């Protein structure tokens, strides 16, 4: 089966392309570097020919509120319009656990718009909600750093490795459209502060990590369980400690 992977050269996309290929599917990486641009529509009609499934794991190059909204609104609309013309039978998108609870953040408002466009498109769809990736611990710390201190809200997180996210997206892509959302998360939940501290320590990063009741998460206020999946989430196997050990 031909599966077009939008954002197919990125962290998750390249893994989705690889895993689909290993299972005998024709996985096509679609990105500006391969001549496909969802913001302009360039290359979409050609790459979608003969593809019953499209996977969108693309992300905005800018997290600034207006830019990220423009990216997801425009690229998603262009992609869905092209899919309708091409007769695509299953649209799969990667989003984030808790998106609807994180609307104080411009990024998550944009992701919510993306999901609403997909649901209203008339194209059979599946949306995969993943928790935060192990690989992004340092990036989260960077966004919450003041001087030499990382200030984080008092919340829990259940992070997942990108390999397991890609596997979940791949499984969803070759299955029947869900017409809804499936959640995927790592096997352990722990305080956000602990996740970031352990990630930084593994890289010998000396920054101090503290819990601050006034701190926000990409601009959004968090409650203790805002970032956690629901009881029906698919739980991946890779533990954070095991992944960290392999990075040394």
mmCIF file with all atom_site columns, N, CA, C and O in Angstrom, residues 6 38 55-60 68-77 79-80 83 91-96 99 103 106-121 125-129:
data_model
loop_
_atom_site.group_PDB
_atom_site.id
_atom_site.type_symbol
_atom_site.label_atom_id
_atom_site.label_alt_id
_atom_site.label_comp_id
_atom_site.label_asym_id
_atom_site.label_entity_id
_atom_site.label_seq_id
_atom_site.pdbx_PDB_ins_code
_atom_site.Cartn_x
_atom_site.Cartn_y
_atom_site.Cartn_z
_atom_site.occupancy
_atom_site.B_iso_or_equiv
_atom_site.pdbx_formal_charge
_atom_site.auth_seq_id
_atom_site.auth_comp_id
_atom_site.auth_asym_id
_atom_site.auth_atom_id
_atom_site.pdbx_PDB_model_num
ATOM 1   N N  . UNK A 1 6   ? 3.585   13.054 5.287  1.00 0.00 ? 6   UNK A N  1
ATOM 2   C CA . UNK A 1 6   ? 3.881   14.487 5.288  1.00 0.00 ? 6   UNK A CA 1
ATOM 3   C C  . UNK A 1 6   ? 4.752   14.784 6.506  1.00 0.00 ? 6   UNK A C  1
ATOM 4   O O  . UNK A 1 6   ? 4.415   14.426 7.631  1.00 0.00 ? 6   UNK A O  1
ATOM 5   N N  . UNK A 1 38  ? 3.276   21.768 1.915  1.00 0.00 ? 38  UNK A N  1
ATOM 6   C CA . UNK A 1 38  ? 1.849   21.880 2.230  1.00 0.00 ? 38  UNK A CA 1
ATOM 7   C C  . UNK A 1 38  ? 1.402   23.321 2.422  1.00 0.00 ? 38  UNK A C  1
ATOM 8   O O  . UNK A 1 38  ? 0.214   23.618 2.262  1.00 0.00 ? 38  UNK A O  1
ATOM 9   N N  . UNK A 1 55  ? -0.348  10.222 6.019  1.00 0.00 ? 55  UNK A N  1
ATOM 10  C CA . UNK A 1 55  ? 0.024   10.434 7.413  1.00 0.00 ? 55  UNK A CA 1
ATOM 11  C C  . UNK A 1 55  ? 0.637   11.819 7.536  1.00 0.00 ? 55  UNK A C  1
ATOM 12  O O  . UNK A 1 55  ? 1.581   12.144 6.812  1.00 0.00 ? 55  UNK A O  1
ATOM 13  N N  . UNK A 1 56  ? 0.128   12.640 8.433  1.00 0.00 ? 56  UNK A N  1
ATOM 14  C CA . UNK A 1 56  ? 0.666   13.991 8.625  1.00 0.00 ? 56  UNK A CA 1
ATOM 15  C C  . UNK A 1 56  ? 1.338   14.084 9.992  1.00 0.00 ? 56  UNK A C  1
ATOM 16  O O  . UNK A 1 56  ? 0.675   14.108 11.023 1.00 0.00 ? 56  UNK A O  1
ATOM 17  N N  . UNK A 1 57  ? 2.664   14.109 9.973  1.00 0.00 ? 57  UNK A N  1
ATOM 18  C CA . UNK A 1 57  ? 3.437   14.294 11.207 1.00 0.00 ? 57  UNK A CA 1
ATOM 19  C C  . UNK A 1 57  ? 4.283   15.562 11.107 1.00 0.00 ? 57  UNK A C  1
ATOM 20  O O  . UNK A 1 57  ? 5.290   15.706 11.800 1.00 0.00 ? 57  UNK A O  1
ATOM 21  N N  . UNK A 1 58  ? 3.870   16.470 10.238 1.00 0.00 ? 58  UNK A N  1
ATOM 22  C CA . UNK A 1 58  ? 4.617   17.716 10.053 1.00 0.00 ? 58  UNK A CA 1
ATOM 23  C C  . UNK A 1 58  ? 4.455   18.621 11.263 1.00 0.00 ? 58  UNK A C  1
ATOM 24  O O  . UNK A 1 58  ? 3.523   18.464 12.055 1.00 0.00 ? 58  UNK A O  1
ATOM 25  N N  . UNK A 1 59  ? 5.375   19.577 11.384 1.00 0.00 ? 59  UNK A N  1
ATOM 26  C CA . UNK A 1 59  ? 5.310   20.515 12.495 1.00 0.00 ? 59  UNK A CA 1
ATOM 27  C C  . UNK A 1 59  ? 5.725   21.896 12.013 1.00 0.00 ? 59  UNK A C  1
ATOM 28  O O  . UNK A 1 59  ? 6.451   22.032 11.017 1.00 0.00 ? 59  UNK A O  1
ATOM 29  N N  . UNK A 1 60  ? 5.282   22.905 12.717 1.00 0.00 ? 60  UNK A N  1
ATOM 30  C CA . UNK A 1 60  ? 5.589   24.283 12.345 1.00 0.00 ? 60  UNK A CA 1
ATOM 31  C C  . UNK A 1 60  ? 7.056   24.596 12.606 1.00 0.00 ? 60  UNK A C  1
ATOM 32  O O  . UNK A 1 60  ? 7.600   24.224 13.653 1.00 0.00 ? 60  UNK A O  1
ATOM 33  N N  . UNK A 1 68  ? 2.543   29.712 14.103 1.00 0.00 ? 68  UNK A N  1
ATOM 34  C CA . UNK A 1 68  ? 2.152   28.316 14.248 1.00 0.00 ? 68  UNK A CA 1
ATOM 35  C C  . UNK A 1 68  ? 0.688   28.115 13.864 1.00 0.00 ? 68  UNK A C  1
ATOM 36  O O  . UNK A 1 68  ? 0.320   27.102 13.251 1.00 0.00 ? 68  UNK A O  1
ATOM 37  N N  . UNK A 1 69  ? -0.158  29.093 14.152 1.00 0.00 ? 69  UNK A N  1
ATOM 38  C CA . UNK A 1 69  ? -1.549  29.001 13.732 1.00 0.00 ? 69  UNK A CA 1
ATOM 39  C C  . UNK A 1 69  ? -1.658  29.036 12.210 1.00 0.00 ? 69  UNK A C  1
ATOM 40  O O  . UNK A 1 69  ? -2.404  28.248 11.601 1.00 0.00 ? 69  UNK A O  1
ATOM 41  N N  . UNK A 1 70  ? -0.910  29.927 11.584 1.00 0.00 ? 70  UNK A N  1
ATOM 42  C CA . UNK A 1 70  ? -0.915  30.016 10.127 1.00 0.00 ? 70  UNK A CA 1
ATOM 43  C C  . UNK A 1 70  ? -0.438  28.709 9.509  1.00 0.00 ? 70  UNK A C  1
ATOM 44  O O  . UNK A 1 70  ? -1.000  28.231 8.516  1.00 0.00 ? 70  UNK A O  1
ATOM 45  N N  . UNK A 1 71  ? 0.589   28.123 10.102 1.00 0.00 ? 71  UNK A N  1
ATOM 46  C CA . UNK A 1 71  ? 1.122   26.874 9.551  1.00 0.00 ? 71  UNK A CA 1
ATOM 47  C C  . UNK A 1 71  ? 0.066   25.771 9.586  1.00 0.00 ? 71  UNK A C  1
ATOM 48  O O  . UNK A 1 71  ? -0.233  25.151 8.555  1.00 0.00 ? 71  UNK A O  1
ATOM 49  N N  . UNK A 1 72  ? -0.485  25.487 10.755 1.00 0.00 ? 72  UNK A N  1
ATOM 50  C CA . UNK A 1 72  ? -1.400  24.354 10.855 1.00 0.00 ? 72  UNK A CA 1
ATOM 51  C C  . UNK A 1 72  ? -2.715  24.604 10.123 1.00 0.00 ? 72  UNK A C  1
ATOM 52  O O  . UNK A 1 72  ? -3.269  23.684 9.511  1.00 0.00 ? 72  UNK A O  1
ATOM 53  N N  . UNK A 1 73  ? -3.203  25.837 10.158 1.00 0.00 ? 73  UNK A N  1
ATOM 54  C CA . UNK A 1 73  ? -4.456  26.119 9.456  1.00 0.00 ? 73  UNK A CA 1
ATOM 55  C C  . UNK A 1 73  ? -4.270  25.986 7.940  1.00 0.00 ? 73  UNK A C  1
ATOM 56  O O  . UNK A 1 73  ? -5.060  25.318 7.256  1.00 0.00 ? 73  UNK A O  1
ATOM 57  N N  . UNK A 1 74  ? -3.224  26.604 7.408  1.00 0.00 ? 74  UNK A N  1
ATOM 58  C CA . UNK A 1 74  ? -3.027  26.618 5.962  1.00 0.00 ? 74  UNK A CA 1
ATOM 59  C C  . UNK A 1 74  ? -2.577  25.267 5.429  1.00 0.00 ? 74  UNK A C  1
ATOM 60  O O  . UNK A 1 74  ? -3.116  24.756 4.438  1.00 0.00 ? 74  UNK A O  1
ATOM 61  N N  . UNK A 1 75  ? -1.590  24.669 6.080  1.00 0.00 ? 75  UNK A N  1
ATOM 62  C CA . UNK A 1 75  ? -1.065  23.403 5.571  1.00 0.00 ? 75  UNK A CA 1
ATOM 63  C C  . UNK A 1 75  ? -2.110  22.296 5.656  1.00 0.00 ? 75  UNK A C  1
ATOM 64  O O  . UNK A 1 75  ? -2.238  21.478 4.724  1.00 0.00 ? 75  UNK A O  1
ATOM 65  N N  . UNK A 1 76  ? -2.865  22.271 6.748  1.00 0.00 ? 76  UNK A N  1
ATOM 66  C CA . UNK A 1 76  ? -3.882  21.230 6.898  1.00 0.00 ? 76  UNK A CA 1
ATOM 67  C C  . UNK A 1 76  ? -4.993  21.413 5.871  1.00 0.00 ? 76  UNK A C  1
ATOM 68  O O  . UNK A 1 76  ? -5.452  20.433 5.261  1.00 0.00 ? 76  UNK A O  1
ATOM 69  N N  . UNK A 1 77  ? -5.434  22.642 5.657  1.00 0.00 ? 77  UNK A N  1
ATOM 70  C CA . UNK A 1 77  ? -6.487  22.903 4.668  1.00 0.00 ? 77  UNK A CA 1
ATOM 71  C C  . UNK A 1 77  ? -6.021  22.518 3.266  1.00 0.00 ? 77  UNK A C  1
ATOM 72  O O  . UNK A 1 77  ? -6.765  21.884 2.503  1.00 0.00 ? 77  UNK A O  1
ATOM 73  N N  . UNK A 1 79  ? -3.690  20.362 2.461  1.00 0.00 ? 79  UNK A N  1
ATOM 74  C CA . UNK A 1 79  ? -3.517  18.917 2.391  1.00 0.00 ? 79  UNK A CA 1
ATOM 75  C C  . UNK A 1 79  ? -4.863  18.209 2.257  1.00 0.00 ? 79  UNK A C  1
ATOM 76  O O  . UNK A 1 79  ? -5.031  17.319 1.408  1.00 0.00 ? 79  UNK A O  1
ATOM 77  N N  . UNK A 1 80  ? -5.828  18.580 3.070  1.00 0.00 ? 80  UNK A N  1
ATOM 78  C CA . UNK A 1 80  ? -7.138  17.936 3.020  1.00 0.00 ? 80  UNK A CA 1
ATOM 79  C C  . UNK A 1 80  ? -7.834  18.185 1.687  1.00 0.00 ? 80  UNK A C  1
ATOM 80  O O  . UNK A 1 80  ? -8.503  17.287 1.146  1.00 0.00 ? 80  UNK A O  1
ATOM 81  N N  . UNK A 1 83  ? -6.208  15.912 -0.780 1.00 0.00 ? 83  UNK A N  1
ATOM 82  C CA . UNK A 1 83  ? -6.596  14.528 -0.517 1.00 0.00 ? 83  UNK A CA 1
ATOM 83  C C  . UNK A 1 83  ? -7.991  14.239 -1.066 1.00 0.00 ? 83  UNK A C  1
ATOM 84  O O  . UNK A 1 83  ? -8.249  13.160 -1.617 1.00 0.00 ? 83  UNK A O  1
ATOM 85  N N  . UNK A 1 91  ? -6.925  9.582  6.456  1.00 0.00 ? 91  UNK A N  1
ATOM 86  C CA . UNK A 1 91  ? -6.006  10.643 6.873  1.00 0.00 ? 91  UNK A CA 1
ATOM 87  C C  . UNK A 1 91  ? -5.622  10.382 8.327  1.00 0.00 ? 91  UNK A C  1
ATOM 88  O O  . UNK A 1 91  ? -6.481  10.286 9.207  1.00 0.00 ? 91  UNK A O  1
ATOM 89  N N  . UNK A 1 92  ? -4.311  10.265 8.576  1.00 0.00 ? 92  UNK A N  1
ATOM 90  C CA . UNK A 1 92  ? -3.802  10.025 9.920  1.00 0.00 ? 92  UNK A CA 1
ATOM 91  C C  . UNK A 1 92  ? -2.968  11.223 10.353 1.00 0.00 ? 92  UNK A C  1
ATOM 92  O O  . UNK A 1 92  ? -2.083  11.668 9.607  1.00 0.00 ? 92  UNK A O  1
ATOM 93  N N  . UNK A 1 93  ? -3.248  11.762 11.515 1.00 0.00 ? 93  UNK A N  1
ATOM 94  C CA . UNK A 1 93  ? -2.482  12.917 12.008 1.00 0.00 ? 93  UNK A CA 1
ATOM 95  C C  . UNK A 1 93  ? -1.941  12.623 13.397 1.00 0.00 ? 93  UNK A C  1
ATOM 96  O O  . UNK A 1 93  ? -2.592  11.969 14.219 1.00 0.00 ? 93  UNK A O  1
ATOM 97  N N  . UNK A 1 94  ? -0.749  13.132 13.644 1.00 0.00 ? 94  UNK A N  1
ATOM 98  C CA . UNK A 1 94  ? -0.141  13.037 14.970 1.00 0.00 ? 94  UNK A CA 1
ATOM 99  C C  . UNK A 1 94  ? -0.399  14.329 15.726 1.00 0.00 ? 94  UNK A C  1
ATOM 100 O O  . UNK A 1 94  ? -0.095  15.419 15.230 1.00 0.00 ? 94  UNK A O  1
ATOM 101 N N  . UNK A 1 95  ? -0.953  14.213 16.922 1.00 0.00 ? 95  UNK A N  1
ATOM 102 C CA . UNK A 1 95  ? -1.188  15.377 17.769 1.00 0.00 ? 95  UNK A CA 1
ATOM 103 C C  . UNK A 1 95  ? -0.721  15.035 19.185 1.00 0.00 ? 95  UNK A C  1
ATOM 104 O O  . UNK A 1 95  ? 0.096   14.140 19.370 1.00 0.00 ? 95  UNK A O  1
ATOM 105 N N  . UNK A 1 96  ? -1.224  15.755 20.160 1.00 0.00 ? 96  UNK A N  1
ATOM 106 C CA . UNK A 1 96  ? -0.644  15.702 21.495 1.00 0.00 ? 96  UNK A CA 1
ATOM 107 C C  . UNK A 1 96  ? -1.706  15.400 22.546 1.00 0.00 ? 96  UNK A C  1
ATOM 108 O O  . UNK A 1 96  ? -2.794  15.992 22.532 1.00 0.00 ? 96  UNK A O  1
ATOM 109 N N  . UNK A 1 99  ? -4.250  18.165 24.248 1.00 0.00 ? 99  UNK A N  1
ATOM 110 C CA . UNK A 1 99  ? -4.355  19.361 23.407 1.00 0.00 ? 99  UNK A CA 1
ATOM 111 C C  . UNK A 1 99  ? -5.555  20.222 23.791 1.00 0.00 ? 99  UNK A C  1
ATOM 112 O O  . UNK A 1 99  ? -5.448  21.448 23.915 1.00 0.00 ? 99  UNK A O  1
ATOM 113 N N  . UNK A 1 103 ? -5.302  24.988 25.982 1.00 0.00 ? 103 UNK A N  1
ATOM 114 C CA . UNK A 1 103 ? -5.655  26.071 25.076 1.00 0.00 ? 103 UNK A CA 1
ATOM 115 C C  . UNK A 1 103 ? -5.140  27.439 25.514 1.00 0.00 ? 103 UNK A C  1
ATOM 116 O O  . UNK A 1 103 ? -5.335  28.445 24.820 1.00 0.00 ? 103 UNK A O  1
ATOM 117 N N  . UNK A 1 106 ? -0.538  29.091 22.507 1.00 0.00 ? 106 UNK A N  1
ATOM 118 C CA . UNK A 1 106 ? -0.771  29.326 21.091 1.00 0.00 ? 106 UNK A CA 1
ATOM 119 C C  . UNK A 1 106 ? -0.507  28.094 20.247 1.00 0.00 ? 106 UNK A C  1
ATOM 120 O O  . UNK A 1 106 ? -1.214  27.825 19.272 1.00 0.00 ? 106 UNK A O  1
ATOM 121 N N  . UNK A 1 107 ? 0.504   27.309 20.620 1.00 0.00 ? 107 UNK A N  1
ATOM 122 C CA . UNK A 1 107 ? 0.823   26.098 19.867 1.00 0.00 ? 107 UNK A CA 1
ATOM 123 C C  . UNK A 1 107 ? -0.339  25.104 19.931 1.00 0.00 ? 107 UNK A C  1
ATOM 124 O O  . UNK A 1 107 ? -0.761  24.544 18.908 1.00 0.00 ? 107 UNK A O  1
ATOM 125 N N  . UNK A 1 108 ? -0.867  24.902 21.110 1.00 0.00 ? 108 UNK A N  1
ATOM 126 C CA . UNK A 1 108 ? -1.933  23.914 21.247 1.00 0.00 ? 108 UNK A CA 1
ATOM 127 C C  . UNK A 1 108 ? -3.267  24.428 20.712 1.00 0.00 ? 108 UNK A C  1
ATOM 128 O O  . UNK A 1 108 ? -4.106  23.625 20.283 1.00 0.00 ? 108 UNK A O  1
ATOM 129 N N  . UNK A 1 109 ? -3.455  25.732 20.689 1.00 0.00 ? 109 UNK A N  1
ATOM 130 C CA . UNK A 1 109 ? -4.635  26.261 20.001 1.00 0.00 ? 109 UNK A CA 1
ATOM 131 C C  . UNK A 1 109 ? -4.551  25.931 18.514 1.00 0.00 ? 109 UNK A C  1
ATOM 132 O O  . UNK A 1 109 ? -5.559  25.586 17.880 1.00 0.00 ? 109 UNK A O  1
ATOM 133 N N  . UNK A 1 110 ? -3.358  26.030 17.960 1.00 0.00 ? 110 UNK A N  1
ATOM 134 C CA . UNK A 1 110 ? -3.176  25.713 16.544 1.00 0.00 ? 110 UNK A CA 1
ATOM 135 C C  . UNK A 1 110 ? -3.383  24.222 16.281 1.00 0.00 ? 110 UNK A C  1
ATOM 136 O O  . UNK A 1 110 ? -3.980  23.829 15.267 1.00 0.00 ? 110 UNK A O  1
ATOM 137 N N  . UNK A 1 111 ? -2.899  23.372 17.183 1.00 0.00 ? 111 UNK A N  1
ATOM 138 C CA . UNK A 1 111 ? -3.116  21.934 17.021 1.00 0.00 ? 111 UNK A CA 1
ATOM 139 C C  . UNK A 1 111 ? -4.604  21.590 17.120 1.00 0.00 ? 111 UNK A C  1
ATOM 140 O O  . UNK A 1 111 ? -5.096  20.703 16.410 1.00 0.00 ? 111 UNK A O  1
ATOM 141 N N  . UNK A 1 112 ? -5.334  22.315 17.973 1.00 0.00 ? 112 UNK A N  1
ATOM 142 C CA . UNK A 1 112 ? -6.769  22.086 18.077 1.00 0.00 ? 112 UNK A CA 1
ATOM 143 C C  . UNK A 1 112 ? -7.475  22.450 16.773 1.00 0.00 ? 112 UNK A C  1
ATOM 144 O O  . UNK A 1 112 ? -8.381  21.734 16.324 1.00 0.00 ? 112 UNK A O  1
ATOM 145 N N  . UNK A 1 113 ? -7.063  23.549 16.162 1.00 0.00 ? 113 UNK A N  1
ATOM 146 C CA . UNK A 1 113 ? -7.622  23.937 14.865 1.00 0.00 ? 113 UNK A CA 1
ATOM 147 C C  . UNK A 1 113 ? -7.332  22.860 13.824 1.00 0.00 ? 113 UNK A C  1
ATOM 148 O O  . UNK A 1 113 ? -8.192  22.502 13.018 1.00 0.00 ? 113 UNK A O  1
ATOM 149 N N  . UNK A 1 114 ? -6.117  22.337 13.819 1.00 0.00 ? 114 UNK A N  1
ATOM 150 C CA . UNK A 1 114 ? -5.769  21.259 12.900 1.00 0.00 ? 114 UNK A CA 1
ATOM 151 C C  . UNK A 1 114 ? -6.729  20.078 13.065 1.00 0.00 ? 114 UNK A C  1
ATOM 152 O O  . UNK A 1 114 ? -7.267  19.552 12.078 1.00 0.00 ? 114 UNK A O  1
ATOM 153 N N  . UNK A 1 115 ? -6.953  19.678 14.305 1.00 0.00 ? 115 UNK A N  1
ATOM 154 C CA . UNK A 1 115 ? -7.831  18.536 14.549 1.00 0.00 ? 115 UNK A CA 1
ATOM 155 C C  . UNK A 1 115 ? -9.266  18.822 14.106 1.00 0.00 ? 115 UNK A C  1
ATOM 156 O O  . UNK A 1 115 ? -9.946  17.951 13.543 1.00 0.00 ? 115 UNK A O  1
ATOM 157 N N  . UNK A 1 116 ? -9.736  20.036 14.344 1.00 0.00 ? 116 UNK A N  1
ATOM 158 C CA . UNK A 1 116 ? -11.100 20.386 13.947 1.00 0.00 ? 116 UNK A CA 1
ATOM 159 C C  . UNK A 1 116 ? -11.267 20.373 12.433 1.00 0.00 ? 116 UNK A C  1
ATOM 160 O O  . UNK A 1 116 ? -12.303 19.946 11.908 1.00 0.00 ? 116 UNK A O  1
ATOM 161 N N  . UNK A 1 117 ? -10.245 20.841 11.714 1.00 0.00 ? 117 UNK A N  1
ATOM 162 C CA . UNK A 1 117 ? -10.295 20.794 10.250 1.00 0.00 ? 117 UNK A CA 1
ATOM 163 C C  . UNK A 1 117 ? -10.367 19.355 9.750  1.00 0.00 ? 117 UNK A C  1
ATOM 164 O O  . UNK A 1 117 ? -11.111 19.044 8.812  1.00 0.00 ? 117 UNK A O  1
ATOM 165 N N  . UNK A 1 118 ? -9.594  18.483 10.364 1.00 0.00 ? 118 UNK A N  1
ATOM 166 C CA . UNK A 1 118 ? -9.595  17.071 9.970  1.00 0.00 ? 118 UNK A CA 1
ATOM 167 C C  . UNK A 1 118 ? -10.975 16.458 10.196 1.00 0.00 ? 118 UNK A C  1
ATOM 168 O O  . UNK A 1 118 ? -11.529 15.769 9.323  1.00 0.00 ? 118 UNK A O  1
ATOM 169 N N  . UNK A 1 119 ? -11.544 16.707 11.354 1.00 0.00 ? 119 UNK A N  1
ATOM 170 C CA . UNK A 1 119 ? -12.842 16.117 11.692 1.00 0.00 ? 119 UNK A CA 1
ATOM 171 C C  . UNK A 1 119 ? -13.961 16.625 10.783 1.00 0.00 ? 119 UNK A C  1
ATOM 172 O O  . UNK A 1 119 ? -14.932 15.893 10.528 1.00 0.00 ? 119 UNK A O  1
ATOM 173 N N  . UNK A 1 120 ? -13.824 17.857 10.307 1.00 0.00 ? 120 UNK A N  1
ATOM 174 C CA . UNK A 1 120 ? -14.871 18.447 9.464  1.00 0.00 ? 120 UNK A CA 1
ATOM 175 C C  . UNK A 1 120 ? -14.665 18.170 7.979  1.00 0.00 ? 120 UNK A C  1
ATOM 176 O O  . UNK A 1 120 ? -15.507 18.547 7.163  1.00 0.00 ? 120 UNK A O  1
ATOM 177 N N  . UNK A 1 121 ? -13.583 17.506 7.622  1.00 0.00 ? 121 UNK A N  1
ATOM 178 C CA . UNK A 1 121 ? -13.209 17.379 6.202  1.00 0.00 ? 121 UNK A CA 1
ATOM 179 C C  . UNK A 1 121 ? -14.062 16.389 5.423  1.00 0.00 ? 121 UNK A C  1
ATOM 180 O O  . UNK A 1 121 ? -14.146 16.470 4.197  1.00 0.00 ? 121 UNK A O  1
ATOM 181 N N  . UNK A 1 125 ? -10.709 9.434  9.046  1.00 0.00 ? 125 UNK A N  1
ATOM 182 C CA . UNK A 1 125 ? -9.482  9.888  9.711  1.00 0.00 ? 125 UNK A CA 1
ATOM 183 C C  . UNK A 1 125 ? -9.211  9.116  10.990 1.00 0.00 ? 125 UNK A C  1
ATOM 184 O O  . UNK A 1 125 ? -10.091 8.465  11.565 1.00 0.00 ? 125 UNK A O  1
ATOM 185 N N  . UNK A 1 126 ? -7.970  9.233  11.428 1.00 0.00 ? 126 UNK A N  1
ATOM 186 C CA . UNK A 1 126 ? -7.533  8.786  12.751 1.00 0.00 ? 126 UNK A CA 1
ATOM 187 C C  . UNK A 1 126 ? -6.564  9.819  13.281 1.00 0.00 ? 126 UNK A C  1
ATOM 188 O O  . UNK A 1 126 ? -5.704  10.303 12.534 1.00 0.00 ? 126 UNK A O  1
ATOM 189 N N  . UNK A 1 127 ? -6.693  10.181 14.547 1.00 0.00 ? 127 UNK A N  1
ATOM 190 C CA . UNK A 1 127 ? -5.767  11.114 15.181 1.00 0.00 ? 127 UNK A CA 1
ATOM 191 C C  . UNK A 1 127 ? -5.062  10.390 16.322 1.00 0.00 ? 127 UNK A C  1
ATOM 192 O O  . UNK A 1 127 ? -5.714  9.815  17.195 1.00 0.00 ? 127 UNK A O  1
ATOM 193 N N  . UNK A 1 128 ? -3.742  10.393 16.267 1.00 0.00 ? 128 UNK A N  1
ATOM 194 C CA . UNK A 1 128 ? -2.932  9.770  17.310 1.00 0.00 ? 128 UNK A CA 1
ATOM 195 C C  . UNK A 1 128 ? -2.455  10.860 18.261 1.00 0.00 ? 128 UNK A C  1
ATOM 196 O O  . UNK A 1 128 ? -1.736  11.778 17.850 1.00 0.00 ? 128 UNK A O  1
ATOM 197 N N  . UNK A 1 129 ? -2.863  10.775 19.511 1.00 0.00 ? 129 UNK A N  1
ATOM 198 C CA . UNK A 1 129 ? -2.394  11.695 20.544 1.00 0.00 ? 129 UNK A CA 1
ATOM 199 C C  . UNK A 1 129 ? -1.247  11.028 21.293 1.00 0.00 ? 129 UNK A C  1
ATOM 200 O O  . UNK A 1 129 ? -1.432  9.975  21.896 1.00 0.00 ? 129 UNK A O  1
#
